[in-house]
Amino acid sequence: MLKKFFLLLFLLSQSLVYAQAPVQKLEQAFNNLLADPQAKYALTSLCVLDAKTGQTIFARNENIGVATASTLKTITSATAFGLLGKDFQYQTTLAYSGTINSEGTLKGNLIIVGGGDPTLGSWRYETTKEGVILNQWVNAIKGAGIKKIEGKVIGDDGLWGSQTTPDGWIWQDIGNYYGAGASALSWRENQFDLHLKANKAERTVTVLKTVPEMPYIKFVNELKAGAEGTGDRVYAYLPPLSTTAYLRGSWAIGISKSGVSAALPDPAFDAAFRLQDTLHRIGISATETPTTARQLTAEQKPMPVVTQKLTTISSPALSEIVYWFNKKSVNLYGEHLLKTIAWKSGKEATTQNGAATVINYWSAKGIDSRALNILDGSGLSPGTRVTTAAMASVLFQSQKESWFPAYYESMPENNGMRLKSGSINDVSAYAGYYTDKNGNKYIIVININNYSGSGISKKLFRVLDALK
């Protein structure tokens, strides 16, 4: 009996030693980071929890709000799962106003009724690709017997109002693909490509083409050819709802990339434009130019009333959307999800209402609302501030939910761990999960704001390597 007692004491002491080891290693590694010149004027925060119990293993500055960058997506996606369900789908309806006469002439308009789907026309899913969607619409139009349109195609983006870009986003980001705003009728992930070529002799940059062609946008090219090795420093200054794009910055001589992607200024218009253009190419002409619900409102013209629905397209399930949202850090999806969270909670579909709903959701689960200063859904806003302790709590609580396997699967692999990364100007962060070789499970949130220089990620990983 005494022998068993001493054996139990020994095993207990060994487990305590093991438990202390990660703490000591983390503390040393964290202190090394703080002593690094890159972190001299930075705010560095770390929170590591035992994933099984939720107990804090090691934490420093965990209750100070920090700019999250894209690690905010872990909170947005968890909230979306919790409020919408992993099988939630968006619907987009093609309809028409007016009547179709015996000769197949639609005396009215085709209307694409947006339902908030961020994947419509996206290349990421087989069922959402632009060609697939346009083909489905064309077949529905032909099936209705429409051969001519005495009217136009209207992109109905009225569901969520006219403001697509969140307050707090910076001018340098808006106009680039990662700064595309969320429309109730988004299209092709609200972006297009610019193919560029640097001219060594003249030190100029030529815009070779846009994909697809953007005949309704005027490009003012102020780009300079950068020295070899300087990479892509191109920014498109293209405000939402504008038709003039200023291209500024530099494009390196000899760069291997074909170009950059810019944000569609009016995705609902582009969707209507592409459908009307496609119909024209197959001989179904329209007598008027495409427009949108927003444009009609601005012109104080009424939105035509739908007479008949032709076809409805459902988006991929939320679990598939979140997969790409976190894997590839698609900012557009985050802004759509935030507005959807507000909309499906019975509020006006604004960024502010979505953020408030997210905060209230987690406040009801015990997280101090003051630790969640959320301004957007993607983390692109530098004004968003969340504590690493609050984010770690979201990650811990998410493990208990039926949708957790899909949530976990969406987390990218970084440094041999399941960590969502985040990076905006002078901010680098990681948040997620890690299971070590002995089966010990951890929740990790590490964040550094206002660091200097470049290459900080590998130094954050050195801190996290203390858990290996």
Short mmCIF file of C-alpha atoms in Angstrom, two decimals:
data_model
loop_
_atom_site.label_atom_id
_atom_site.label_comp_id
_atom_site.label_asym_id
_atom_site.label_seq_id
_atom_site.Cartn_x
_atom_site.Cartn_y
_atom_site.Cartn_z
CA MET A 1 0.00 0.00 0.00
CA LEU A 2 2.85 2.34 0.96
CA LYS A 3 4.58 1.49 -2.29
CA LYS A 4 1.51 2.54 -4.31
CA PHE A 5 1.27 5.79 -2.34
CA PHE A 6 4.89 6.74 -3.11
CA LEU A 7 4.42 5.75 -6.77
CA LEU A 8 1.39 8.07 -6.94
CA LEU A 9 3.40 10.88 -5.36
CA PHE A 10 6.20 10.33 -7.86
CA LEU A 11 3.84 10.42 -10.84
CA LEU A 12 2.18 13.55 -9.48
CA SER A 13 5.53 15.26 -9.03
CA GLN A 14 6.55 14.30 -12.55
CA SER A 15 3.34 15.76 -14.00
CA LEU A 16 3.96 18.99 -12.08
CA VAL A 17 7.48 19.16 -13.44
CA TYR A 18 6.12 18.57 -16.95
CA ALA A 19 3.44 21.25 -16.45
CA GLN A 20 6.05 23.73 -15.27
CA ALA A 21 8.39 23.04 -18.17
CA PRO A 22 6.27 24.74 -20.90
CA VAL A 23 5.72 27.72 -18.60
CA GLN A 24 9.44 28.19 -18.02
CA LYS A 25 10.22 27.75 -21.70
CA LEU A 26 7.44 30.13 -22.74
CA GLU A 27 8.56 32.75 -20.27
CA GLN A 28 12.16 32.58 -21.45
CA ALA A 29 11.15 32.65 -25.12
CA PHE A 30 8.74 35.53 -24.54
CA ASN A 31 11.37 37.53 -22.69
CA ASN A 32 13.80 36.91 -25.55
CA LEU A 33 11.24 38.39 -27.93
CA LEU A 34 10.74 41.44 -25.72
CA ALA A 35 14.51 41.99 -25.69
CA ASP A 36 14.70 41.88 -29.48
CA PRO A 37 15.34 45.31 -31.09
CA GLN A 38 12.31 44.81 -33.33
CA ALA A 39 10.08 44.70 -30.26
CA LYS A 40 11.65 47.62 -28.40
CA TYR A 41 8.72 49.97 -29.00
CA ALA A 42 6.09 47.30 -29.59
CA LEU A 43 3.17 46.02 -27.56
CA THR A 44 3.49 42.25 -27.38
CA SER A 45 0.77 39.98 -26.00
CA LEU A 46 0.57 36.22 -25.50
CA CYS A 47 -2.11 33.96 -24.07
CA VAL A 48 -1.73 30.18 -23.94
CA LEU A 49 -4.50 28.01 -22.48
CA ASP A 50 -4.83 24.34 -21.69
CA ALA A 51 -7.30 23.40 -24.42
CA LYS A 52 -8.91 20.73 -22.24
CA THR A 53 -9.55 22.79 -19.12
CA GLY A 54 -9.32 26.39 -20.28
CA GLN A 55 -6.80 27.15 -17.57
CA THR A 56 -4.14 29.72 -18.37
CA ILE A 57 -0.73 28.14 -18.86
CA PHE A 58 1.11 31.35 -19.63
CA ALA A 59 -0.03 34.88 -20.41
CA ARG A 60 1.48 38.34 -20.69
CA ASN A 61 -0.35 41.57 -21.56
CA GLU A 62 -3.35 39.35 -22.27
CA ASN A 63 -5.90 41.94 -21.12
CA ILE A 64 -4.64 44.80 -23.27
CA GLY A 65 -6.59 45.45 -26.48
CA VAL A 66 -4.45 45.03 -29.59
CA ALA A 67 -5.08 45.43 -33.30
CA THR A 68 -5.91 41.90 -34.41
CA ALA A 69 -5.40 41.97 -38.18
CA SER A 70 -6.88 38.80 -39.69
CA THR A 71 -6.89 36.78 -36.46
CA LEU A 72 -10.25 38.55 -35.93
CA LYS A 73 -11.61 36.09 -38.50
CA THR A 74 -11.50 33.39 -35.79
CA ILE A 75 -14.14 35.37 -33.86
CA THR A 76 -16.24 36.32 -36.88
CA SER A 77 -16.39 32.75 -38.19
CA ALA A 78 -17.15 31.25 -34.76
CA THR A 79 -20.00 33.73 -34.31
CA ALA A 80 -21.34 33.00 -37.80
CA PHE A 81 -21.36 29.27 -37.04
CA GLY A 82 -23.07 29.89 -33.72
CA LEU A 83 -25.80 32.20 -35.04
CA LEU A 84 -26.32 30.99 -38.61
CA GLY A 85 -25.42 27.30 -38.43
CA LYS A 86 -22.85 25.45 -40.49
CA ASP A 87 -25.40 24.59 -43.20
CA PHE A 88 -26.60 28.15 -43.78
CA GLN A 89 -26.81 29.17 -47.46
CA TYR A 90 -27.40 32.45 -49.30
CA GLN A 91 -29.85 32.71 -52.21
CA THR A 92 -29.64 34.87 -55.34
CA THR A 93 -32.72 35.08 -57.56
CA LEU A 94 -33.00 35.95 -61.23
CA ALA A 95 -36.41 37.43 -62.02
CA TYR A 96 -38.11 39.82 -64.39
CA SER A 97 -40.54 42.71 -64.27
CA GLY A 98 -43.23 43.37 -66.87
CA THR A 99 -44.53 40.76 -69.30
CA ILE A 100 -43.35 38.53 -72.13
CA ASN A 101 -45.39 38.81 -75.34
CA SER A 102 -46.11 36.06 -77.84
CA GLU A 103 -43.03 36.96 -79.88
CA GLY A 104 -40.70 36.43 -76.90
CA THR A 105 -40.12 40.10 -76.16
CA LEU A 106 -39.79 40.96 -72.49
CA LYS A 107 -41.43 44.34 -72.03
CA GLY A 108 -39.67 44.96 -68.77
CA ASN A 109 -36.37 44.23 -67.08
CA LEU A 110 -34.31 41.28 -65.96
CA ILE A 111 -33.50 41.66 -62.26
CA ILE A 112 -30.71 39.91 -60.35
CA VAL A 113 -31.96 40.02 -56.75
CA GLY A 114 -28.95 39.94 -54.44
CA GLY A 115 -29.23 37.98 -51.20
CA GLY A 116 -25.83 38.73 -49.70
CA ASP A 117 -23.91 35.83 -51.23
CA PRO A 118 -20.13 36.53 -51.21
CA THR A 119 -19.42 33.51 -53.43
CA LEU A 120 -21.53 34.37 -56.50
CA GLY A 121 -19.17 34.12 -59.47
CA SER A 122 -16.27 32.95 -57.28
CA TRP A 123 -13.63 30.65 -58.79
CA ARG A 124 -13.18 28.76 -55.49
CA TYR A 125 -16.15 26.40 -55.88
CA GLU A 126 -17.29 24.41 -58.91
CA THR A 127 -20.92 25.55 -58.57
CA THR A 128 -20.18 29.28 -58.21
CA LYS A 129 -17.82 29.98 -61.11
CA GLU A 130 -18.75 32.92 -63.31
CA GLY A 131 -19.34 30.79 -66.39
CA VAL A 132 -21.52 28.34 -64.46
CA ILE A 133 -23.69 31.13 -63.03
CA LEU A 134 -24.05 32.97 -66.35
CA ASN A 135 -24.93 29.72 -68.09
CA GLN A 136 -27.62 28.96 -65.51
CA TRP A 137 -29.10 32.44 -65.95
CA VAL A 138 -29.03 32.22 -69.74
CA ASN A 139 -30.76 28.83 -69.68
CA ALA A 140 -33.46 30.20 -67.39
CA ILE A 141 -33.98 33.20 -69.69
CA LYS A 142 -34.19 30.98 -72.75
CA GLY A 143 -36.50 28.61 -70.90
CA ALA A 144 -38.89 31.50 -70.24
CA GLY A 145 -39.00 32.15 -73.97
CA ILE A 146 -37.29 35.54 -73.80
CA LYS A 147 -35.70 36.51 -77.14
CA LYS A 148 -35.51 40.26 -76.74
CA ILE A 149 -35.58 42.72 -73.85
CA GLU A 150 -37.30 46.08 -74.14
CA GLY A 151 -35.62 47.23 -70.99
CA LYS A 152 -32.39 46.39 -69.19
CA VAL A 153 -30.66 44.14 -66.69
CA ILE A 154 -30.79 45.47 -63.13
CA GLY A 155 -28.47 44.37 -60.32
CA ASP A 156 -30.67 44.62 -57.25
CA ASP A 157 -28.25 45.44 -54.43
CA GLY A 158 -30.88 47.12 -52.28
CA LEU A 159 -31.04 44.56 -49.47
CA TRP A 160 -28.08 45.93 -47.51
CA GLY A 161 -28.09 49.61 -48.43
CA SER A 162 -25.47 51.61 -50.32
CA GLN A 163 -22.46 51.54 -47.95
CA THR A 164 -20.20 48.63 -48.81
CA THR A 165 -16.92 49.60 -47.13
CA PRO A 166 -16.70 49.63 -43.32
CA ASP A 167 -15.89 52.85 -41.52
CA GLY A 168 -12.31 52.72 -40.28
CA TRP A 169 -10.70 51.14 -43.35
CA ILE A 170 -7.76 53.12 -44.72
CA TRP A 171 -7.57 54.80 -48.12
CA GLN A 172 -4.51 52.79 -49.21
CA ASP A 173 -6.41 49.51 -48.81
CA ILE A 174 -9.70 50.51 -50.43
CA GLY A 175 -9.54 49.86 -54.17
CA ASN A 176 -7.32 46.78 -53.86
CA TYR A 177 -8.81 43.27 -53.93
CA TYR A 178 -8.33 42.74 -50.20
CA GLY A 179 -10.19 46.01 -49.54
CA ALA A 180 -13.28 45.14 -51.57
CA GLY A 181 -16.51 46.02 -49.78
CA ALA A 182 -19.52 43.79 -49.15
CA SER A 183 -22.54 44.32 -51.42
CA ALA A 184 -25.86 42.52 -51.17
CA LEU A 185 -25.09 41.57 -54.79
CA SER A 186 -21.40 40.72 -54.81
CA TRP A 187 -19.87 39.23 -57.94
CA ARG A 188 -16.63 37.36 -58.67
CA GLU A 189 -15.44 38.17 -55.13
CA ASN A 190 -15.66 41.85 -56.11
CA GLN A 191 -12.33 41.94 -57.87
CA PHE A 192 -10.64 42.03 -61.28
CA ASP A 193 -7.05 41.63 -62.47
CA LEU A 194 -4.59 44.13 -63.92
CA HIS A 195 -1.74 42.68 -65.99
CA LEU A 196 1.38 44.84 -65.76
CA LYS A 197 4.80 45.11 -67.38
CA ALA A 198 7.74 47.21 -66.16
CA ASN A 199 9.72 48.92 -68.89
CA LYS A 200 13.39 49.04 -67.91
CA ALA A 201 14.54 51.76 -70.30
CA GLU A 202 11.75 54.26 -69.65
CA ARG A 203 11.24 53.29 -66.00
CA THR A 204 7.51 53.17 -66.71
CA VAL A 205 4.87 50.49 -66.21
CA THR A 206 2.40 49.47 -68.90
CA VAL A 207 -1.08 48.16 -68.12
CA LEU A 208 -1.24 45.31 -70.63
CA LYS A 209 -4.88 44.41 -70.04
CA THR A 210 -7.57 43.88 -67.44
CA VAL A 211 -9.23 40.52 -66.84
CA PRO A 212 -12.05 40.68 -67.54
CA GLU A 213 -12.18 43.78 -69.73
CA MET A 214 -13.42 46.79 -67.75
CA PRO A 215 -14.68 49.21 -70.44
CA TYR A 216 -16.56 51.37 -67.96
CA ILE A 217 -13.50 52.18 -65.78
CA LYS A 218 -10.92 54.82 -66.67
CA PHE A 219 -7.37 54.04 -65.50
CA VAL A 220 -4.92 56.81 -64.65
CA ASN A 221 -1.52 55.11 -64.65
CA GLU A 222 0.99 56.77 -62.32
CA LEU A 223 3.07 53.64 -61.74
CA LYS A 224 6.87 53.67 -61.81
CA ALA A 225 9.16 50.77 -62.63
CA GLY A 226 10.91 49.61 -59.48
CA ALA A 227 14.41 48.19 -59.26
CA GLU A 228 14.81 44.43 -59.62
CA GLY A 229 13.89 42.63 -56.43
CA THR A 230 11.66 45.39 -55.04
CA GLY A 231 8.53 43.41 -55.83
CA ASP A 232 4.94 44.53 -55.93
CA ARG A 233 4.26 47.93 -54.41
CA VAL A 234 1.22 48.73 -56.52
CA TYR A 235 -1.94 50.24 -55.06
CA ALA A 236 -5.18 50.91 -56.87
CA TYR A 237 -6.99 53.99 -55.61
CA LEU A 238 -10.49 53.20 -56.77
CA PRO A 239 -13.26 54.33 -54.41
CA PRO A 240 -16.49 52.33 -54.15
CA LEU A 241 -19.03 53.36 -56.80
CA SER A 242 -16.40 55.29 -58.77
CA THR A 243 -15.37 54.79 -62.42
CA THR A 244 -11.86 56.27 -62.22
CA ALA A 245 -8.90 54.28 -60.88
CA TYR A 246 -5.52 55.80 -60.03
CA LEU A 247 -2.67 53.29 -60.10
CA ARG A 248 0.18 54.40 -57.84
CA GLY A 249 3.40 52.92 -56.54
CA SER A 250 5.99 50.73 -58.23
CA TRP A 251 6.21 47.42 -60.09
CA ALA A 252 9.61 45.74 -60.11
CA ILE A 253 11.56 45.09 -63.29
CA GLY A 254 11.76 41.33 -63.85
CA ILE A 255 9.01 40.45 -61.35
CA SER A 256 7.51 37.01 -61.99
CA LYS A 257 3.91 37.93 -61.15
CA SER A 258 1.60 38.84 -64.01
CA GLY A 259 -0.04 41.68 -62.15
CA VAL A 260 -2.32 42.67 -59.27
CA SER A 261 -6.00 42.47 -58.42
CA ALA A 262 -8.19 45.50 -57.76
CA ALA A 263 -11.60 45.86 -56.15
CA LEU A 264 -14.74 46.13 -58.26
CA PRO A 265 -16.14 49.56 -57.44
CA ASP A 266 -19.75 48.47 -58.09
CA PRO A 267 -20.14 44.67 -58.10
CA ALA A 268 -23.92 44.76 -58.63
CA PHE A 269 -23.41 46.81 -61.78
CA ASP A 270 -20.70 44.44 -63.01
CA ALA A 271 -22.98 41.42 -62.50
CA ALA A 272 -25.74 43.14 -64.51
CA PHE A 273 -23.22 44.27 -67.13
CA ARG A 274 -21.80 40.73 -67.59
CA LEU A 275 -25.25 39.16 -67.92
CA GLN A 276 -26.45 41.77 -70.41
CA ASP A 277 -23.21 41.45 -72.39
CA THR A 278 -23.52 37.64 -72.43
CA LEU A 279 -27.11 37.89 -73.68
CA HIS A 280 -26.08 40.34 -76.38
CA ARG A 281 -23.39 37.92 -77.61
CA ILE A 282 -25.99 35.18 -78.12
CA GLY A 283 -28.48 37.47 -79.85
CA ILE A 284 -30.76 38.48 -76.96
CA SER A 285 -30.47 42.24 -77.00
CA ALA A 286 -31.62 44.82 -74.48
CA THR A 287 -32.69 48.34 -75.41
CA GLU A 288 -31.31 50.09 -72.30
CA THR A 289 -27.98 50.06 -70.45
CA PRO A 290 -27.54 47.99 -67.27
CA THR A 291 -28.09 49.61 -63.89
CA THR A 292 -28.49 48.84 -60.19
CA ALA A 293 -31.03 49.43 -57.46
CA ARG A 294 -28.61 51.89 -55.86
CA GLN A 295 -28.25 53.88 -59.07
CA LEU A 296 -32.01 54.02 -59.53
CA THR A 297 -32.42 55.28 -55.97
CA ALA A 298 -29.75 57.95 -56.54
CA GLU A 299 -31.60 59.03 -59.69
CA GLN A 300 -34.88 59.06 -57.74
CA LYS A 301 -36.33 56.42 -60.03
CA PRO A 302 -38.51 53.55 -58.78
CA MET A 303 -37.23 50.00 -58.60
CA PRO A 304 -39.34 47.84 -60.94
CA VAL A 305 -41.54 45.28 -59.18
CA VAL A 306 -40.72 41.61 -59.81
CA THR A 307 -43.41 39.87 -61.88
CA GLN A 308 -41.92 36.41 -62.08
CA LYS A 309 -38.93 34.53 -60.63
CA LEU A 310 -36.88 32.55 -63.13
CA THR A 311 -34.26 30.72 -61.07
CA THR A 312 -32.66 30.82 -57.62
CA ILE A 313 -29.02 30.00 -56.97
CA SER A 314 -27.93 28.78 -53.54
CA SER A 315 -24.44 29.42 -52.24
CA PRO A 316 -22.16 26.75 -50.83
CA ALA A 317 -22.85 25.94 -47.18
CA LEU A 318 -21.42 28.22 -44.51
CA SER A 319 -18.91 25.52 -43.54
CA GLU A 320 -17.42 25.71 -47.07
CA ILE A 321 -17.40 29.51 -47.01
CA VAL A 322 -15.64 29.60 -43.63
CA TYR A 323 -13.10 27.07 -44.89
CA TRP A 324 -11.81 29.54 -47.51
CA PHE A 325 -12.47 32.55 -45.29
CA ASN A 326 -9.88 31.35 -42.79
CA LYS A 327 -7.60 29.31 -45.08
CA LYS A 328 -7.04 32.15 -47.55
CA SER A 329 -8.03 35.04 -45.29
CA VAL A 330 -10.71 36.40 -47.62
CA ASN A 331 -11.60 39.79 -46.16
CA LEU A 332 -14.72 40.10 -48.31
CA TYR A 333 -16.25 37.02 -46.66
CA GLY A 334 -15.74 38.53 -43.23
CA GLU A 335 -17.60 41.70 -44.13
CA HIS A 336 -20.43 39.68 -45.65
CA LEU A 337 -20.67 37.47 -42.59
CA LEU A 338 -20.78 40.47 -40.27
CA LYS A 339 -23.65 42.06 -42.19
CA THR A 340 -25.41 38.69 -42.41
CA ILE A 341 -25.13 38.24 -38.65
CA ALA A 342 -26.90 41.59 -38.17
CA TRP A 343 -29.47 40.88 -40.91
CA LYS A 344 -30.39 37.41 -39.65
CA SER A 345 -30.62 38.78 -36.09
CA GLY A 346 -33.40 41.09 -37.21
CA LYS A 347 -31.33 44.27 -37.42
CA GLU A 348 -30.39 46.55 -40.27
CA ALA A 349 -27.54 44.88 -42.16
CA THR A 350 -24.74 47.29 -41.28
CA THR A 351 -21.18 46.68 -40.20
CA GLN A 352 -21.85 48.43 -36.89
CA ASN A 353 -24.90 46.28 -36.12
CA GLY A 354 -23.00 43.13 -37.04
CA ALA A 355 -20.10 44.06 -34.76
CA ALA A 356 -22.49 44.82 -31.91
CA THR A 357 -24.19 41.45 -32.40
CA VAL A 358 -20.83 39.65 -32.27
CA ILE A 359 -19.88 41.46 -29.06
CA ASN A 360 -23.23 40.72 -27.44
CA TYR A 361 -23.04 37.06 -28.46
CA TRP A 362 -19.75 36.50 -26.68
CA SER A 363 -20.63 38.78 -23.79
CA ALA A 364 -23.54 36.45 -23.08
CA LYS A 365 -20.99 33.62 -22.91
CA GLY A 366 -18.96 35.36 -20.22
CA ILE A 367 -16.44 37.45 -22.16
CA ASP A 368 -16.19 41.07 -21.03
CA SER A 369 -17.63 43.21 -23.84
CA ARG A 370 -14.94 45.82 -23.14
CA ALA A 371 -12.33 43.29 -24.32
CA LEU A 372 -13.98 43.21 -27.75
CA ASN A 373 -13.68 46.53 -29.58
CA ILE A 374 -14.70 45.27 -33.02
CA LEU A 375 -15.08 47.59 -36.03
CA ASP A 376 -15.22 45.13 -38.92
CA GLY A 377 -15.45 41.43 -39.74
CA SER A 378 -12.08 40.74 -41.33
CA GLY A 379 -9.59 42.62 -39.14
CA LEU A 380 -8.48 44.94 -41.93
CA SER A 381 -9.44 47.94 -39.81
CA PRO A 382 -6.46 49.09 -37.71
CA GLY A 383 -8.98 50.42 -35.18
CA THR A 384 -10.27 47.00 -34.14
CA ARG A 385 -8.93 46.09 -30.69
CA VAL A 386 -9.36 42.71 -28.99
CA THR A 387 -7.45 41.23 -26.06
CA THR A 388 -5.60 37.97 -26.60
CA ALA A 389 -7.38 36.58 -23.51
CA ALA A 390 -10.79 37.25 -25.08
CA MET A 391 -9.77 35.67 -28.39
CA ALA A 392 -8.37 32.65 -26.57
CA SER A 393 -11.68 32.28 -24.73
CA VAL A 394 -13.57 32.26 -28.03
CA LEU A 395 -11.25 29.55 -29.34
CA PHE A 396 -11.70 27.52 -26.14
CA GLN A 397 -15.49 27.77 -26.07
CA SER A 398 -15.74 26.90 -29.76
CA GLN A 399 -14.41 23.41 -29.04
CA LYS A 400 -17.67 22.53 -27.30
CA GLU A 401 -19.85 23.21 -30.34
CA SER A 402 -21.17 20.72 -32.91
CA TRP A 403 -19.68 22.87 -35.70
CA PHE A 404 -16.18 22.78 -34.21
CA PRO A 405 -14.76 20.14 -36.63
CA ALA A 406 -15.55 22.44 -39.60
CA TYR A 407 -14.14 25.43 -37.71
CA TYR A 408 -10.93 23.59 -36.84
CA GLU A 409 -10.54 22.34 -40.41
CA SER A 410 -10.60 25.95 -41.64
CA MET A 411 -7.54 26.89 -39.59
CA PRO A 412 -4.39 27.11 -41.76
CA GLU A 413 -1.16 25.38 -40.82
CA ASN A 414 1.57 27.71 -39.62
CA ASN A 415 4.75 26.62 -37.84
CA GLY A 416 3.39 23.05 -37.58
CA MET A 417 0.32 24.35 -35.72
CA ARG A 418 -3.30 25.13 -36.65
CA LEU A 419 -3.00 28.92 -36.51
CA LYS A 420 -4.87 31.71 -38.27
CA SER A 421 -2.39 34.41 -39.19
CA GLY A 422 -2.95 38.15 -39.20
CA SER A 423 -0.89 40.92 -40.74
CA ILE A 424 -1.54 44.61 -41.37
CA ASN A 425 0.83 47.56 -41.09
CA ASP A 426 3.22 46.84 -38.16
CA VAL A 427 0.91 44.15 -36.77
CA SER A 428 1.61 40.42 -36.78
CA ALA A 429 -0.51 37.85 -34.98
CA TYR A 430 -1.43 34.15 -34.80
CA ALA A 431 -4.36 32.42 -33.12
CA GLY A 432 -5.44 28.80 -33.00
CA TYR A 433 -4.70 25.33 -31.74
CA TYR A 434 -1.75 23.01 -31.20
CA THR A 435 -1.41 19.39 -30.06
CA ASP A 436 2.10 18.34 -29.06
CA LYS A 437 3.69 14.92 -29.58
CA ASN A 438 2.50 13.79 -26.16
CA GLY A 439 -1.13 14.67 -26.89
CA ASN A 440 -1.22 17.85 -24.81
CA LYS A 441 -3.59 20.36 -26.41
CA TYR A 442 -3.08 24.11 -26.33
CA ILE A 443 -4.92 27.24 -27.40
CA ILE A 444 -2.57 29.98 -28.57
CA VAL A 445 -2.99 33.68 -29.29
CA ILE A 446 0.14 35.75 -29.86
CA ASN A 447 0.17 39.31 -31.15
CA ILE A 448 2.69 42.10 -31.64
CA ASN A 449 1.69 45.67 -32.50
CA ASN A 450 4.03 48.46 -33.61
CA TYR A 451 7.08 46.32 -34.24
CA SER A 452 9.86 47.60 -36.48
CA GLY A 453 11.52 46.08 -39.52
CA SER A 454 10.41 42.89 -41.26
CA GLY A 455 10.50 39.14 -40.72
CA ILE A 456 8.90 39.22 -37.27
CA SER A 457 6.86 36.05 -37.84
CA LYS A 458 9.81 33.72 -37.36
CA LYS A 459 10.48 35.37 -34.00
CA LEU A 460 6.89 34.82 -32.92
CA PHE A 461 7.27 31.19 -33.93
CA ARG A 462 10.34 30.87 -31.71
CA VAL A 463 8.15 31.77 -28.76
CA LEU A 464 5.54 29.19 -29.76
CA ASP A 465 8.23 26.55 -30.29
CA ALA A 466 8.52 26.43 -26.50
CA LEU A 467 5.39 24.27 -26.59
CA LYS A 468 7.01 21.66 -28.84
#
